Amino acid sequence: VMCVLFIVHHILNRRLLIKIVIDICMTLSLLFLMPYSLLGETAHECIGIVMCVLFIVHHILNRKWLSAVSKGRYSPLRVLQTVLVAIMAVLMLGSMVSGILLSNHIFKFVKAYGISMQARQVHMFCAFWGFVVMPLHIGIHWGMVVTMTGKMFKKPSACRRWIARAAALICAGYGLYAFKKRSIGSYLLMKFHFVFYDYSENVMLFILDYMAAMSLLICVGYYISKLLKNIYYKRKRRDSK
């Protein structure tokens, strides 16, 4: 990651580099929030606080985009982007409030008398749907990453492009397997009210599975964005004739 950031530093302006670092840290925080009991409650709460701070900083750095929400025309892609941002904001707020109510360490002075079970269900719902929505949001903007990566090379290469696609396909394929293996779909539908962990499992294997599932969702978001862009430009060309 540091090597990539060093290269990117020579391509991008400092403000955009800071945004990328914040986004990378948010993604890593999300991944390390998922193995709740495997890392321990205190670590989970600390990472949760870091995630919330990064989320706030992310929106401060993107305040120009937020101020332009009510301006301009809305293409299908822009509608999807705006909806995902709104959903993510609601999920983060739900995670923060329910997390504080459930805290046994950092916010232990806050007591959730009689509503701990409801708070746990809200926290679980927001956590797993946040795990889906954030990668989709990343995937929609993944074209920027592809463009930046292309700038690192002097000439385009069909071989390099197909290698990248093959790697993405392998990661997404395993991500589909990991999605089923970890019963993420069942948690999304709230079929389980508690997350079941294998405490004999290496935590990094758990995180790698979730990283693969995240890569699948990023790919889905990326190709949805490409599809919406193609539909929009085809319609625009047709209307201009």
Coordinates of C-alpha atoms in Angstrom, one line a residue:
V1 CA 0.0 0.0 0.0
M2 CA 2.8 2.4 0.9
C3 CA 4.5 1.8 -2.5
V4 CA 1.2 2.5 -4.3
L5 CA 0.7 5.7 -2.3
F6 CA 4.3 6.8 -3.1
I7 CA 3.6 6.5 -6.8
V8 CA 0.2 8.1 -6.6
H9 CA 1.8 11.0 -4.7
H10 CA 3.7 11.9 -7.9
I11 CA 0.6 11.7 -10.0
L12 CA -2.1 13.4 -7.9
N13 CA -2.4 16.6 -5.9
R14 CA -2.0 16.4 -2.2
R15 CA -5.7 16.9 -1.4
L16 CA -6.8 14.0 -3.6
L17 CA -4.0 11.9 -2.0
I18 CA -5.4 12.6 1.5
K19 CA -8.9 11.6 0.3
I20 CA -7.5 8.3 -1.0
V21 CA -5.6 7.6 2.3
I22 CA -8.8 8.3 4.2
D23 CA -10.9 6.0 2.0
I24 CA -8.3 3.2 2.3
C25 CA -8.3 3.6 6.1
M26 CA -12.1 3.5 6.1
T27 CA -12.1 0.3 4.1
L28 CA -9.6 -1.3 6.4
S29 CA -11.5 -0.2 9.4
L30 CA -14.7 -1.8 8.0
L31 CA -12.9 -5.1 7.4
F32 CA -11.5 -5.1 11.0
L33 CA -14.9 -4.3 12.5
M34 CA -16.4 -7.5 11.1
P35 CA -14.5 -10.1 13.3
Y36 CA -16.1 -8.5 16.4
S37 CA -15.4 -11.2 19.0
L38 CA -12.3 -12.5 17.4
L39 CA -10.5 -9.2 18.0
G40 CA -12.2 -8.4 21.3
E41 CA -14.8 -5.9 22.4
T42 CA -12.4 -3.1 23.3
A43 CA -10.6 -3.3 20.0
H44 CA -13.9 -3.4 18.2
E45 CA -15.1 -0.2 20.0
C46 CA -11.8 1.6 19.3
I47 CA -11.9 0.7 15.6
G48 CA -15.5 1.8 15.5
I49 CA -14.6 5.2 16.8
V50 CA -11.8 5.5 14.2
M51 CA -14.3 4.5 11.5
C52 CA -16.7 7.2 12.6
V53 CA -14.0 9.9 12.7
L54 CA -12.8 8.9 9.2
F55 CA -16.4 8.9 8.0
I56 CA -16.8 12.5 9.2
V57 CA -13.5 13.6 7.8
H58 CA -14.4 12.0 4.5
H59 CA -17.6 14.1 4.2
I60 CA -15.7 17.2 5.2
L61 CA -13.2 16.7 2.4
N62 CA -16.1 16.0 0.0
R63 CA -18.3 18.9 1.1
K64 CA -18.2 20.4 -2.4
W65 CA -20.0 17.3 -3.7
L66 CA -22.5 17.5 -0.8
S67 CA -23.2 21.2 -1.5
A68 CA -23.9 20.4 -5.2
V69 CA -26.5 17.6 -4.5
S70 CA -29.4 19.9 -5.3
K71 CA -27.8 21.3 -8.4
G72 CA -27.4 20.1 -12.0
R73 CA -29.0 17.2 -13.9
Y74 CA -29.2 13.7 -12.5
S75 CA -28.1 10.9 -14.7
P76 CA -28.9 7.3 -13.6
L77 CA -25.4 6.9 -12.2
R78 CA -25.6 10.1 -10.2
V79 CA -29.0 9.0 -8.8
L80 CA -27.4 5.7 -7.7
Q81 CA -24.4 7.5 -6.2
T82 CA -26.6 9.9 -4.2
V83 CA -28.8 7.1 -3.0
L84 CA -25.9 5.0 -1.8
V85 CA -24.3 7.9 0.0
A86 CA -27.7 8.7 1.8
I87 CA -28.1 5.0 2.8
M88 CA -24.5 4.8 4.0
A89 CA -25.0 7.9 6.1
V90 CA -28.2 6.4 7.8
L91 CA -26.4 3.1 8.4
M92 CA -23.4 4.8 9.9
L93 CA -25.6 6.9 12.2
G94 CA -27.4 3.7 13.2
S95 CA -24.1 1.9 13.9
M96 CA -22.8 4.8 15.9
V97 CA -25.9 5.2 18.1
S98 CA -26.5 1.5 18.7
G99 CA -22.8 0.9 19.2
I100 CA -22.7 3.6 22.0
L101 CA -25.7 2.0 23.6
L102 CA -24.1 -1.4 23.5
S103 CA -20.6 -0.3 24.7
N104 CA -19.1 -2.2 27.6
H105 CA -15.9 -0.2 27.7
I106 CA -15.4 3.2 26.1
F107 CA -19.0 4.4 26.5
K108 CA -19.9 2.1 29.4
F109 CA -21.4 5.1 31.3
V110 CA -24.2 5.1 28.7
K111 CA -26.8 2.5 29.7
A112 CA -29.4 1.0 27.4
Y113 CA -31.9 -0.3 29.9
G114 CA -34.6 -2.5 28.3
I115 CA -33.5 -1.8 24.7
S116 CA -30.2 -3.7 24.5
M117 CA -31.6 -6.5 22.3
Q118 CA -33.2 -3.9 19.9
A119 CA -29.9 -2.0 19.9
R120 CA -28.0 -5.2 19.1
Q121 CA -30.3 -6.0 16.2
V122 CA -30.0 -2.4 14.8
H123 CA -26.2 -2.6 15.1
M124 CA -26.0 -5.9 13.4
F125 CA -28.3 -4.8 10.6
C126 CA -26.4 -1.5 10.0
A127 CA -23.0 -3.3 10.2
F128 CA -23.8 -5.9 7.5
W129 CA -25.7 -3.6 5.2
G130 CA -22.9 -1.1 5.6
F131 CA -20.5 -3.8 4.6
V132 CA -22.5 -4.2 1.3
V133 CA -23.2 -0.5 0.6
M134 CA -19.6 0.8 1.1
P135 CA -18.0 -1.6 -1.4
L136 CA -20.7 -0.8 -3.9
H137 CA -20.0 2.9 -3.4
I138 CA -16.2 2.2 -3.9
G139 CA -17.0 0.1 -7.0
I140 CA -18.9 3.0 -8.6
H141 CA -15.8 5.2 -8.3
W142 CA -13.4 2.3 -9.2
G143 CA -13.0 3.8 -12.7
M144 CA -10.8 6.5 -11.1
V145 CA -8.5 3.8 -9.6
V146 CA -8.3 2.1 -13.1
T147 CA -7.4 5.5 -14.7
M148 CA -4.8 6.3 -12.0
T149 CA -3.2 2.8 -12.4
G150 CA -3.0 3.3 -16.2
K151 CA -1.1 6.5 -15.6
M152 CA 1.7 4.6 -13.9
F153 CA 2.6 3.0 -17.2
K154 CA 3.9 4.8 -20.3
K155 CA 2.0 2.7 -22.8
P156 CA -1.3 0.8 -22.6
S157 CA -1.1 -3.0 -22.7
A158 CA -3.8 -5.5 -23.7
C159 CA -1.9 -8.2 -21.8
R160 CA -1.7 -6.2 -18.6
R161 CA -5.4 -5.3 -19.0
W162 CA -6.4 -9.0 -19.3
I163 CA -4.2 -10.0 -16.3
A164 CA -6.0 -7.4 -14.2
R165 CA -9.4 -8.6 -15.3
A166 CA -8.4 -12.2 -14.6
A167 CA -7.2 -11.3 -11.1
A168 CA -10.4 -9.4 -10.5
L169 CA -12.5 -12.4 -11.7
I170 CA -10.6 -14.8 -9.4
C171 CA -11.1 -12.5 -6.4
A172 CA -14.7 -11.9 -7.2
G173 CA -15.2 -15.7 -7.7
Y174 CA -13.7 -16.5 -4.4
G175 CA -15.7 -13.6 -2.9
L176 CA -18.9 -15.3 -4.0
Y177 CA -17.8 -18.5 -2.3
A178 CA -16.8 -16.5 0.9
F179 CA -20.2 -14.6 0.8
K180 CA -22.0 -18.0 1.1
K181 CA -19.4 -19.6 3.4
R182 CA -19.8 -16.7 5.9
S183 CA -23.6 -16.7 5.6
I184 CA -23.5 -12.9 4.9
G185 CA -26.8 -13.1 3.0
S186 CA -28.5 -14.6 6.0
Y187 CA -27.2 -11.8 8.3
L188 CA -28.4 -9.2 5.8
L189 CA -31.9 -10.7 5.9
M190 CA -31.6 -10.9 9.7
K191 CA -32.2 -14.7 9.8
F192 CA -29.7 -14.8 12.6
H193 CA -29.8 -12.4 15.6
F194 CA -26.3 -13.2 16.6
V195 CA -23.0 -13.5 14.7
F196 CA -21.5 -17.0 15.1
Y197 CA -17.7 -17.1 15.3
D198 CA -15.2 -20.0 15.2
Y199 CA -12.8 -19.0 18.0
S200 CA -10.3 -21.5 16.9
E201 CA -10.0 -19.8 13.5
N202 CA -7.1 -17.5 12.6
V203 CA -8.6 -13.9 12.5
M204 CA -6.6 -13.1 9.3
L205 CA -8.4 -16.0 7.4
F206 CA -11.7 -14.5 8.5
I207 CA -10.7 -11.0 7.3
L208 CA -9.4 -12.4 4.0
D209 CA -12.8 -14.0 3.3
Y210 CA -14.5 -10.7 4.0
M211 CA -12.0 -8.9 1.8
A212 CA -12.8 -11.3 -1.0
A213 CA -16.5 -10.7 -0.5
M214 CA -15.8 -7.0 -0.5
S215 CA -13.9 -7.4 -3.8
L216 CA -17.0 -9.1 -5.3
L217 CA -19.2 -6.2 -4.3
I218 CA -16.6 -3.7 -5.7
C219 CA -16.7 -5.5 -9.0
V220 CA -20.5 -5.4 -9.0
G221 CA -20.5 -1.7 -8.3
Y222 CA -17.9 -1.0 -11.0
Y223 CA -19.7 -2.9 -13.7
I224 CA -23.1 -1.4 -12.7
S225 CA -21.5 2.1 -13.1
K226 CA -20.2 1.1 -16.5
L227 CA -23.6 -0.2 -17.6
L228 CA -25.3 3.0 -16.4
K229 CA -22.8 5.2 -18.2
N230 CA -23.2 3.3 -21.4
I231 CA -27.0 3.5 -21.2
Y232 CA -26.9 7.2 -20.4
Y233 CA -24.5 8.1 -23.3
K234 CA -26.4 6.0 -25.8
R235 CA -29.6 7.7 -24.8
K236 CA -27.9 11.1 -25.0
R237 CA -26.6 10.4 -28.5
R238 CA -30.0 9.1 -29.6
D239 CA -31.7 12.3 -28.3
S240 CA -29.2 14.5 -30.0
K241 CA -29.9 13.1 -33.5

